[in-house]
Coordinates of C-alpha atoms in Angstrom, one line a residue:
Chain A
X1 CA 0.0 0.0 0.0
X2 CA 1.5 3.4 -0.5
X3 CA 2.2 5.9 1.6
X4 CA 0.4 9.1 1.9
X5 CA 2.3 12.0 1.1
X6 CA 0.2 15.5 1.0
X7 CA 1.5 18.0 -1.4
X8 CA 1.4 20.8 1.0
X9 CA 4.1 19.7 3.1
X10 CA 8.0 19.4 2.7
X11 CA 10.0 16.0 3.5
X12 CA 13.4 14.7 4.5
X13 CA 15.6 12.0 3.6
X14 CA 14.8 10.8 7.3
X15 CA 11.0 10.6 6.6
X16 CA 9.7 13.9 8.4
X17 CA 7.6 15.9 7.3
X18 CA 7.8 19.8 7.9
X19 CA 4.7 22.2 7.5
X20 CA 6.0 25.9 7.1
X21 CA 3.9 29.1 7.8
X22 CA 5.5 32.4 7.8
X23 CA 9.0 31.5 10.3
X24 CA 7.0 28.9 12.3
X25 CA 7.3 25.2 10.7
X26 CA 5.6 22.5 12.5
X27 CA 7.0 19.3 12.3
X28 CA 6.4 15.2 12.5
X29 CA 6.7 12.1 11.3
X30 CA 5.7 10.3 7.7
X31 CA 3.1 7.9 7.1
X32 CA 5.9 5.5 5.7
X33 CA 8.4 6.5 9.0
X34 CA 4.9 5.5 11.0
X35 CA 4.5 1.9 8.9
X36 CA 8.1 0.6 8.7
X37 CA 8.4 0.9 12.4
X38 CA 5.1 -0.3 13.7
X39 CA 3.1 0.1 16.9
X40 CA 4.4 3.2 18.2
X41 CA 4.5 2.9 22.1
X42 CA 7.0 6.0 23.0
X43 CA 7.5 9.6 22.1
X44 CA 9.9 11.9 23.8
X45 CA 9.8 14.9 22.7
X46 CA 12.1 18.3 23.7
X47 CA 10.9 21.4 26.1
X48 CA 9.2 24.4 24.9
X49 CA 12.6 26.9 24.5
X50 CA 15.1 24.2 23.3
X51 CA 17.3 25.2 20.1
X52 CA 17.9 23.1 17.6
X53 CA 20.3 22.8 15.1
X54 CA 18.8 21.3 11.6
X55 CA 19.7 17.6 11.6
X56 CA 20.0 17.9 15.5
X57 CA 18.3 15.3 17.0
X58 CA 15.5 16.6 19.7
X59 CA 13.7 13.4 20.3
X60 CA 12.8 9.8 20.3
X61 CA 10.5 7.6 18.8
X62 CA 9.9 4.5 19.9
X63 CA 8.1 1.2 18.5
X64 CA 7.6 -2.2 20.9
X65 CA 11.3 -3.2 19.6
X66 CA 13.0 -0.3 18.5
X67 CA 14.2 2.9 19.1
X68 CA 14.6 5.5 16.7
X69 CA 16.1 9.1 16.7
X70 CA 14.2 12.1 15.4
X71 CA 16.2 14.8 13.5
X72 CA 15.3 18.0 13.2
X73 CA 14.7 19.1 9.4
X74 CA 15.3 22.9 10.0
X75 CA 17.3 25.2 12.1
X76 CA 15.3 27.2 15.0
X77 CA 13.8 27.1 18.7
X78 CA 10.9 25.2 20.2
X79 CA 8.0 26.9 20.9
X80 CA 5.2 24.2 21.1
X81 CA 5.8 20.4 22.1
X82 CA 3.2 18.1 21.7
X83 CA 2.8 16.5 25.0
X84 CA -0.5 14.9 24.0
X85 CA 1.7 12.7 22.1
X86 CA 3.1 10.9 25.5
X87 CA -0.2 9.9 26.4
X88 CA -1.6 8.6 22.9
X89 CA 1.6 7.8 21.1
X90 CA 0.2 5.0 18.7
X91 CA -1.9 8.4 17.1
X92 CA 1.4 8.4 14.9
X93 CA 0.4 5.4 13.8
X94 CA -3.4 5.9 13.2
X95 CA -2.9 10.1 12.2
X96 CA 0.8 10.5 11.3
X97 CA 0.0 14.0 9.4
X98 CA -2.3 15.1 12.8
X99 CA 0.2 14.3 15.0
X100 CA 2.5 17.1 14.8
X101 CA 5.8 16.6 17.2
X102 CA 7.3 20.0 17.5
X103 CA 6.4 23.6 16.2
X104 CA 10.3 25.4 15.4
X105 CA 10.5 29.4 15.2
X106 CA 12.8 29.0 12.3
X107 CA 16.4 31.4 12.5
X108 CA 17.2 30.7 8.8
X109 CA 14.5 30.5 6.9
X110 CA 15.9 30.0 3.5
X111 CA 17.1 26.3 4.9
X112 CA 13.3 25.2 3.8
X113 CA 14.7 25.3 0.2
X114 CA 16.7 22.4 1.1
X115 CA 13.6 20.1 1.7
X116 CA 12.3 17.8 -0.6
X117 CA 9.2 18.4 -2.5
X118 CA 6.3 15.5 -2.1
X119 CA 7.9 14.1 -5.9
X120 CA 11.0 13.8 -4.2
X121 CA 10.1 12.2 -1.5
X122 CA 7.9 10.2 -3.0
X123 CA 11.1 8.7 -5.1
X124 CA 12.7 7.3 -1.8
X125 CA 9.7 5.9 -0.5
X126 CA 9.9 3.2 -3.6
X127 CA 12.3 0.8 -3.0
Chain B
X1 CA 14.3 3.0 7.7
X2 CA 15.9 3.7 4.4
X3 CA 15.3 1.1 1.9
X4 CA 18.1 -1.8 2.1
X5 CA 19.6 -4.1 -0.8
X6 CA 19.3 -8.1 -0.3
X7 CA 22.6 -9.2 0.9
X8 CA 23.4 -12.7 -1.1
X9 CA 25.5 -13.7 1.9
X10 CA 22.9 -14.5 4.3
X11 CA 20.3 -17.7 4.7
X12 CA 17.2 -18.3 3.6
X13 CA 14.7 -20.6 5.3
X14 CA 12.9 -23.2 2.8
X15 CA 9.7 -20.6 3.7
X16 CA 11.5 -17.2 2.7
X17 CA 9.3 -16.5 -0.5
X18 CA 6.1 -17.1 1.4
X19 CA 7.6 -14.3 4.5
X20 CA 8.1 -12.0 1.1
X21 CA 5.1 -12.6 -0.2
X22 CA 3.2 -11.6 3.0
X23 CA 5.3 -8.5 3.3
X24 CA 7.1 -9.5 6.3
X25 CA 9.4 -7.0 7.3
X26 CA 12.8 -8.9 7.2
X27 CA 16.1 -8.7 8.8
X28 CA 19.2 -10.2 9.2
X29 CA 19.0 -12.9 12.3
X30 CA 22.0 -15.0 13.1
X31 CA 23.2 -15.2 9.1
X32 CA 19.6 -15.9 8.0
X33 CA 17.2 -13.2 6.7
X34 CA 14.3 -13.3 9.0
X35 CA 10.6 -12.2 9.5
X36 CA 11.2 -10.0 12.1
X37 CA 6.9 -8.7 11.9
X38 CA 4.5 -9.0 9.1
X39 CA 1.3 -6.5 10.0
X40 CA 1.8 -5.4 14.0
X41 CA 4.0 -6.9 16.7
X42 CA 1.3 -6.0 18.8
X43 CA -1.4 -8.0 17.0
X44 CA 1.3 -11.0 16.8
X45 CA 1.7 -11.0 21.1
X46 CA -2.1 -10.7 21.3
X47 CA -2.7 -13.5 18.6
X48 CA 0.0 -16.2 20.7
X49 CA -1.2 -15.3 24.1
X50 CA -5.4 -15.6 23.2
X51 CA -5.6 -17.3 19.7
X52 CA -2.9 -19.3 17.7
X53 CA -0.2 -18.0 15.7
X54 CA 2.8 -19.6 13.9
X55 CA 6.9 -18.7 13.6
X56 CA 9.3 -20.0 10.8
X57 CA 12.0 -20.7 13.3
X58 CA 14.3 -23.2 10.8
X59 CA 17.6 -21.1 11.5
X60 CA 17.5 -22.9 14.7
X61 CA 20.1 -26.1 14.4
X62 CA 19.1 -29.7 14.9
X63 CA 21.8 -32.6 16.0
X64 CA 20.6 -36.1 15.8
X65 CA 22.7 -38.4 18.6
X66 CA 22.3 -42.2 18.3
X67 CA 23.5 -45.3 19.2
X68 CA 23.4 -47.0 23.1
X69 CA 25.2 -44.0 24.8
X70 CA 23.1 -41.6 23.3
X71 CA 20.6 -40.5 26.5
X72 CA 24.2 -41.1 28.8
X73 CA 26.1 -39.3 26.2
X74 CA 23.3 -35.9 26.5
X75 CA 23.0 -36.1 30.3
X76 CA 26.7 -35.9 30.5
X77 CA 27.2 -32.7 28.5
X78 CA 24.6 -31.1 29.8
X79 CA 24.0 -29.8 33.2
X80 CA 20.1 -30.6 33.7
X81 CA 18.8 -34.0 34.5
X82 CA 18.5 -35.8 31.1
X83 CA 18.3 -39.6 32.5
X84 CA 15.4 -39.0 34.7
X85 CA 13.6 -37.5 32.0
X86 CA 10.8 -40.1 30.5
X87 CA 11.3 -41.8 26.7
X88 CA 9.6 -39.1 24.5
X89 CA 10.0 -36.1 26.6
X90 CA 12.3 -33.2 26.4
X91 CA 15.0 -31.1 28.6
X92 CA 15.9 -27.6 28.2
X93 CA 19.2 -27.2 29.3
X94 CA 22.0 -24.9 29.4
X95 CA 25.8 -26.6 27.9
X96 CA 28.2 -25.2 29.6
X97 CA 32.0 -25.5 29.5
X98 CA 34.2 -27.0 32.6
X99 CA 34.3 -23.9 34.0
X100 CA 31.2 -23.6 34.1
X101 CA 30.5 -20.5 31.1
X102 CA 27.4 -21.2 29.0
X103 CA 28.1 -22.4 25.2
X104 CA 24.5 -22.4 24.6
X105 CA 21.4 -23.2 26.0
X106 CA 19.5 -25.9 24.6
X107 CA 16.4 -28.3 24.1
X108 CA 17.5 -32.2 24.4
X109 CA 14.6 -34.2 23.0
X110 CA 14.6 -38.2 23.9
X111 CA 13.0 -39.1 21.1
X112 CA 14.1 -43.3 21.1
X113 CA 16.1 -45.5 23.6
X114 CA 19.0 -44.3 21.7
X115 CA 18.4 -41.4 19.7
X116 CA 18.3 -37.9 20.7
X117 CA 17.6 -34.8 19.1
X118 CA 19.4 -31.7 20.2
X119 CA 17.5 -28.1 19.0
X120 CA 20.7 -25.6 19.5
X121 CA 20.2 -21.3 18.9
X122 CA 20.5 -20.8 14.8
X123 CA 23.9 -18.5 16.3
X124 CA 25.8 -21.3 17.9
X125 CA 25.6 -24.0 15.4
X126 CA 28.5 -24.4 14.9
X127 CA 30.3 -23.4 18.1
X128 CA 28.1 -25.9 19.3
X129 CA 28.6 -28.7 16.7
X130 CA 32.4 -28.6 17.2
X131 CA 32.5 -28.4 21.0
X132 CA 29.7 -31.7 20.9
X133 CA 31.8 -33.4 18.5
X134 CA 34.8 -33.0 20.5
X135 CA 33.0 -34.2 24.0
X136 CA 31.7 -36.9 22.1
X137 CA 35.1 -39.6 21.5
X138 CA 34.7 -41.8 24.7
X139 CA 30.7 -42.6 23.9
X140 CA 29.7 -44.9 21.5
X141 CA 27.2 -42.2 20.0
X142 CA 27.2 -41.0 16.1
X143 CA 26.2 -37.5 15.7
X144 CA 25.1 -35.6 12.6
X145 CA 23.9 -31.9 12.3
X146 CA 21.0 -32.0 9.7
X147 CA 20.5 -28.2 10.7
X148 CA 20.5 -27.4 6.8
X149 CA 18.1 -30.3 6.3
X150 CA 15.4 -29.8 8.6
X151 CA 12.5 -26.8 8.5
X152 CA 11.0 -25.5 12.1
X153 CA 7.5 -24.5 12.5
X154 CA 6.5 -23.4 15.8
X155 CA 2.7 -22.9 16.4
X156 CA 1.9 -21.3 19.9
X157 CA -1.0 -20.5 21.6
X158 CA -3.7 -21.7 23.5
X159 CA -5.4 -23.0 20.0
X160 CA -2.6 -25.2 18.9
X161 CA -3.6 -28.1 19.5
X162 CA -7.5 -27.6 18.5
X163 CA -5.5 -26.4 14.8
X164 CA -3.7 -29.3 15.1
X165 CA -6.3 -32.0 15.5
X166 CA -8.2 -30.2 12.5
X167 CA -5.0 -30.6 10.1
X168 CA -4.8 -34.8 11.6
X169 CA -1.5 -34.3 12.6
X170 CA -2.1 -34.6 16.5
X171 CA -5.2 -37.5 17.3
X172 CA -6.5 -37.7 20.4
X173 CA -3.9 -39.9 22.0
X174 CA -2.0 -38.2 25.1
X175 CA 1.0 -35.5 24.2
X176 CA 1.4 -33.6 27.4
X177 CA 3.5 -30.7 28.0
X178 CA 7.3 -31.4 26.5
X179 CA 6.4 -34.6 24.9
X180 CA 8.0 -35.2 21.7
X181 CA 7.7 -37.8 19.4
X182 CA 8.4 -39.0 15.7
X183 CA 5.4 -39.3 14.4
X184 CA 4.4 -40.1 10.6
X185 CA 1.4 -37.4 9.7
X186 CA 0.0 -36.9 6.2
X187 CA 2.3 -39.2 5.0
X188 CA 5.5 -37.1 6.1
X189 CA 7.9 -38.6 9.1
X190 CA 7.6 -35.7 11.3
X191 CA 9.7 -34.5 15.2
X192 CA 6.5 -33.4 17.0
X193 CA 7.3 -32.0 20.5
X194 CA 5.1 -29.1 23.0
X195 CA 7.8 -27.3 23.4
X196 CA 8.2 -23.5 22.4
X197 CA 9.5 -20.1 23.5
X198 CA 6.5 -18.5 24.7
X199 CA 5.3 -19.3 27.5
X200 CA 2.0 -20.7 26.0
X201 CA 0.7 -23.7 25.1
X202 CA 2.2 -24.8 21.8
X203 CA 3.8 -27.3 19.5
X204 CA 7.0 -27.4 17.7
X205 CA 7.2 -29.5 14.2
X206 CA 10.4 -30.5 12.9
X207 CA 10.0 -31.9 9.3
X208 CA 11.5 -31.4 5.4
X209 CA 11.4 -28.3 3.9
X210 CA 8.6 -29.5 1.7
X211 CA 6.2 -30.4 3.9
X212 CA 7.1 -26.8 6.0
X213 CA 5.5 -25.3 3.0
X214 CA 2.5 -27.5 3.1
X215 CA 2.2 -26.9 6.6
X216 CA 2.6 -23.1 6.9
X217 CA 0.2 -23.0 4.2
X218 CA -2.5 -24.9 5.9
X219 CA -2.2 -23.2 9.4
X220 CA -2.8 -20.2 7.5
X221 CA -5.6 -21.3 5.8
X222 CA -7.0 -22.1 9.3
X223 CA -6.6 -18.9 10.3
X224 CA -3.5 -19.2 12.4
X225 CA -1.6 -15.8 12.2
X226 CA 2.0 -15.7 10.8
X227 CA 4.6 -14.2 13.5
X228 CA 7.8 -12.8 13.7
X229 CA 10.7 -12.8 15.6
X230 CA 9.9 -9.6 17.1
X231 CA 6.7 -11.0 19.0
X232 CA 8.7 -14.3 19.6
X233 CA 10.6 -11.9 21.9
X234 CA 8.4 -9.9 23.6
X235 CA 6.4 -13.4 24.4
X236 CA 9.6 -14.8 26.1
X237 CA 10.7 -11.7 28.2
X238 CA 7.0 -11.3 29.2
X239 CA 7.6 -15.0 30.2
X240 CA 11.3 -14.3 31.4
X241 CA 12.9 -16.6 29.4
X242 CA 16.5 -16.4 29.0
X243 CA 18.1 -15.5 25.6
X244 CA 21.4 -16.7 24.8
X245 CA 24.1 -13.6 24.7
X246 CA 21.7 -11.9 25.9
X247 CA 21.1 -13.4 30.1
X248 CA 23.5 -15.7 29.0
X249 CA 26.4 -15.4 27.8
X250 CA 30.5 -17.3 26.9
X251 CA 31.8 -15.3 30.1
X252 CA 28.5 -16.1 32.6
X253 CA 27.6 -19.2 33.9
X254 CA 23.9 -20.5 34.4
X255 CA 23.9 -19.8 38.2
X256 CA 24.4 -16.0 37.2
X257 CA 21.1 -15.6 34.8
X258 CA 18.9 -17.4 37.5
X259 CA 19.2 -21.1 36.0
X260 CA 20.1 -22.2 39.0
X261 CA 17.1 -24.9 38.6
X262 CA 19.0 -26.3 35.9
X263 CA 21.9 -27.5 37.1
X264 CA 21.4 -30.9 39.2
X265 CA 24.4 -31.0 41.9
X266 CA 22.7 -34.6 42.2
X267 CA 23.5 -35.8 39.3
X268 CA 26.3 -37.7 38.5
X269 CA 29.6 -36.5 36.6
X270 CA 28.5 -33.9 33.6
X271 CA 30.7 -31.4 32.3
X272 CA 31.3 -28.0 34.7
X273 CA 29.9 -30.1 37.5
X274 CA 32.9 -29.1 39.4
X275 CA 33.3 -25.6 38.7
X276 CA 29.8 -24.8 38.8
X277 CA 29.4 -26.7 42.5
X278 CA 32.4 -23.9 44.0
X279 CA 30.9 -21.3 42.1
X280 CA 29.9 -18.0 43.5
X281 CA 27.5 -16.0 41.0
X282 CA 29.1 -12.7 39.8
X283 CA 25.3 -11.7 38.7
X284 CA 22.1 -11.6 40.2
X285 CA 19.3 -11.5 37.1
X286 CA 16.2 -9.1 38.0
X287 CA 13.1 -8.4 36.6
X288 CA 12.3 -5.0 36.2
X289 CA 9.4 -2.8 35.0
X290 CA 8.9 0.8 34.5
X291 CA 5.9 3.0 34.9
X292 CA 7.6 5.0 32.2
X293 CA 9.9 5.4 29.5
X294 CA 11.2 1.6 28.2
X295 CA 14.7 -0.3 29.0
X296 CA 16.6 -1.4 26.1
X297 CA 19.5 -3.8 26.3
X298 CA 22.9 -2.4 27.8
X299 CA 20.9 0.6 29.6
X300 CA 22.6 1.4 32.9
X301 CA 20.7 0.1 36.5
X302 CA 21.5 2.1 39.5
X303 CA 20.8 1.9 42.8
X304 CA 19.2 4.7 45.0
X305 CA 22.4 6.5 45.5
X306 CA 22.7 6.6 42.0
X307 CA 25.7 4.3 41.8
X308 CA 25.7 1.7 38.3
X309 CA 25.4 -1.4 39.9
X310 CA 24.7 -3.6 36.3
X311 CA 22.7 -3.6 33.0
X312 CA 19.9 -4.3 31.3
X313 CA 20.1 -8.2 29.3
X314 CA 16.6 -7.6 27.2
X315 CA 13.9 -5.0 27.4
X316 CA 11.2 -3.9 25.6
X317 CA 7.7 -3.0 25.4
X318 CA 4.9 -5.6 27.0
X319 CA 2.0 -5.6 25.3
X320 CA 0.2 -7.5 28.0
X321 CA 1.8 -4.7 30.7
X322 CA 1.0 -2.0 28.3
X323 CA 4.7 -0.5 30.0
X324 CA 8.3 -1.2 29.6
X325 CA 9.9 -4.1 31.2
X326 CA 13.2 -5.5 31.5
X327 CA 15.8 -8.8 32.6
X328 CA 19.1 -7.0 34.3
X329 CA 22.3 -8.7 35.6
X330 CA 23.0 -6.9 38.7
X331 CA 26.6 -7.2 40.2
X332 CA 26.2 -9.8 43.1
X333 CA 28.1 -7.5 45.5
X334 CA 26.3 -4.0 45.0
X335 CA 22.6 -6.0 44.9
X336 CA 20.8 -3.3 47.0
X337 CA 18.9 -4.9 50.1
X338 CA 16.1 -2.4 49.5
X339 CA 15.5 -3.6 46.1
X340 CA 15.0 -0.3 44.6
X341 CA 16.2 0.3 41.5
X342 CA 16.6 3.0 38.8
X343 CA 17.0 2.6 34.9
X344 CA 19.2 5.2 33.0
X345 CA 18.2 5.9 29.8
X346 CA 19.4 8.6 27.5
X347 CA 20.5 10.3 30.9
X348 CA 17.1 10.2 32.7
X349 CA 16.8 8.4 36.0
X350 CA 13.9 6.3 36.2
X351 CA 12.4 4.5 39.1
X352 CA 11.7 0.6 38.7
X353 CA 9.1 -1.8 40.4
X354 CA 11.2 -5.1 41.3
X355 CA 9.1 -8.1 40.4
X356 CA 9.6 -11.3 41.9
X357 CA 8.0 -13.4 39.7
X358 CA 7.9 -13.3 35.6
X359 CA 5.7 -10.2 34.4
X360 CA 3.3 -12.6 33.1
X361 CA 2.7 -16.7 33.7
X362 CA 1.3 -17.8 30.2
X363 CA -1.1 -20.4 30.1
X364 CA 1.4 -23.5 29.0
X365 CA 0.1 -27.2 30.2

């Protein structure tokens, strides 16, 4: 079955997806990160005023088995963390576009150019 | 999570186009590509703990022993009781060195007055094979490792045995708990033994890679679901079984991974009798689980003041806790008389609950 990927949104290589308004870009996981790693059991996510570096990771994801870093796609500072998702984790399962991870106040916006477009993506998510 | 290329090195069990053809998600497992899931690990647990579902386990090795010193032969390399064990029943047992250090642990089955089959971790063959061979020159035994020859279907679950009296390969004559038996089903010569690594009820078949298709395909057609390796080992920490280099390990010995009840200082000369009678554990194995956050293996254990006092063996999610749980080695001589414990994990302290008995007790007969 293939993946959803909405054509609003920007990707990365390391299947997140990025959703930018103004300098704000809210951020999560794919529908294909969600599938290849299965029930997800456990998010930790980082505080409200944590800076991130892009490619910096600022949390964890984690299935019944695995453990898997999440990587920040953009430069910029926290300023929403979506705690909701340590109660109901397995919603980035069932919702993986819904459940949003982090909001970033972006502090170099012109890094969004270096996300891939939904064709892009799309490309890596066929084997 | 990135796509990865099939590597030509590694094994493939006799059902590998039937895993790829259910999606299975597959990995590399001791030199074989394995099924690790094939929908939910979740669904898997739930389907062996109240249903029926079924593993491709044929990585696992399989040594036939014959000849009039075969049962003698066993009970001396092993450290649990294999004489007193009935004709057509099996032992688990770890096989340890003379110093006592595990080489593997093990499922002897005495399946005729003098033939034994020996079910050894897919990882060890050959460790295994050699070290056997070698123990083997003052017994009139033969030995052969048909590992490559035989297919291993385990199907698990309260249901099991319903599935298998619908298939005709179990009638209604008495196979209790760890019986096993040649058997000639369907017109195949089959191992059938209730034996698994669950902690359910369940069967294990040993047969040619032939009829393993014909029988994962019927199982499925009875609605059995296809499991992984993942659930396989979620339902034996839930259980607490022991994983080799995981509780156990070349440099550990049974007595420190809580198999104490498996070496028999009654029984006559076996191989690290001696060692193992003098021996005082380095490790105390615990069972752990957390209220929050999940313990991975290698993840630091503390004790109130904060000190590392050992490690976690195997952790992971229970689905029948709904939290994480772990097995820990814990250094004999820091073992906190208070019991409490903390788990590290990516720097955060958290507190543990200490259970005394395994997290769940399955429902095996």
């Amino acid at each position: 079955m293939a993946s959803q990927i909405p054509s609003e949104l920007k990707y990365t290589k390391d299947h997140e997806w990025a959703k930018i308004e103004g300098d704000v870009a809210t951020i999560g996981i794919t529908d294909f990160a969600q599938s290849q790693l299965g029930d997800i059991v456990f998010v930790e996510l980082p505080e409200v005023g944590t800076t991130l570096d892009k490619e910096a990771t600022f949390g964890v994801v984690e299935s019944i088995k695995s453990v898997s870093d999440l990587y920040s796609p953009l430069t910029g500072e926290v300023i929403e963390s979506n705690t909701d998702l340590e109660a109901s984790p397995e919603a980035c399962n069932s919702e993986p576009y819904g459940s949003w991870m982090i909001k970033l106040k972006l502090s170099n916006p012109n890094e969004v150019e270096e996300l891939m477009s939904p064709e892009d993506y799309a490309g890596i998510c066929d084997e | 999570m990135s796509g990865t290329l099939r590597d030509v090195s590694l094994g493939q069990t006799s059902l590998y186009q039937k895993h790829i053809d259910l999606k299975a998600k597959m990995a590399p497992f001791a030199g074989y590509d394995m099924p690790i899931q094939y929908t939910s690990v979740k669904e898997e647990v739930i389907a062996v703990r109240e249903n029926v579902g079924v593993f491709d386990v044929s990585h696992m090795g399989e040594f036939f022993v014959e000849g009039e010193a075969a049962h003698d032969f066993v009970d001396y390399i092993i450290t649990n009781d294999f004489m007193g064990a009935e004709l057509h029943k099996a032992v688990y047992s770890p096989l340890c060195r003379e110093d006592g250090t595990v080489i593997d642990d093990l499922i002897a089955y005495k399946i005729g007055r003098e033939e034994v089959l020996i079910c050894v971790n897919a990882a060890n063959i050959k460790k295994d094979w050699d070290w056997i061979v070698a123990q083997s020159k003052k017994f009139k035994v033969s030995l052969t490792n048909k590992s490559e020859q035989y297919s291993l279907l385990a199907i698990q679950g309260p249901k099991s045995e319903e599935i298998l009296k619908s298939l005709e390969i179990l009638d209604d004559i008495e196979f209790p708990y760890y019986a096993a038996k040649r058997l000639n089903v369907l017109n195949q010569d089959i191992i059938l033994a209730r034996t698994g690594y669950t902690g359910e009820d369940g069967f294990e078949v040993f047969c040619s890679h032939e009829f393993a298709g014909e029988l994962w395909d019927k199982f499925l057609s009875k609605g059995v679901t296809p499991c992984g390796l993942a659930s396989r080992d979620v339902l034996r920490l839930e259980v607490c079984y022991p994983l080799y280099g995981h509780e156990i390990n070349d440099e550990v010995t049974p007595l420190d991974a809580g198999l104490k009840w498996t070496v028999k200082m009654d029984k006559e000369n076996y191989i690290g009798k001696l060692a193992l009678s003098e021996y005082k554990p380095k490790y105390r194995l615990v069972k752990l689980s957390l209220d929050k956050g999940i313990p991975r293996d290698d993840y630091p254990i503390l004790d109130e003041k904060e000190n590392v006092i050992g490690k976690v063996t195997s952790g992971t999610m229970s689905v029948a806790l709904g939290k994480g749980i772990c097995l820990a080695h814990i250094e004999k001589e820091k073992f906190p008389e208070s019991k409490k414990f903390l788990v590290e994990i990516r720097g955060r302290k958290y507190e543990a609950n200490y259970h005394t008995k395994a997290f769940i007790s399955g429902g095996h007969k």
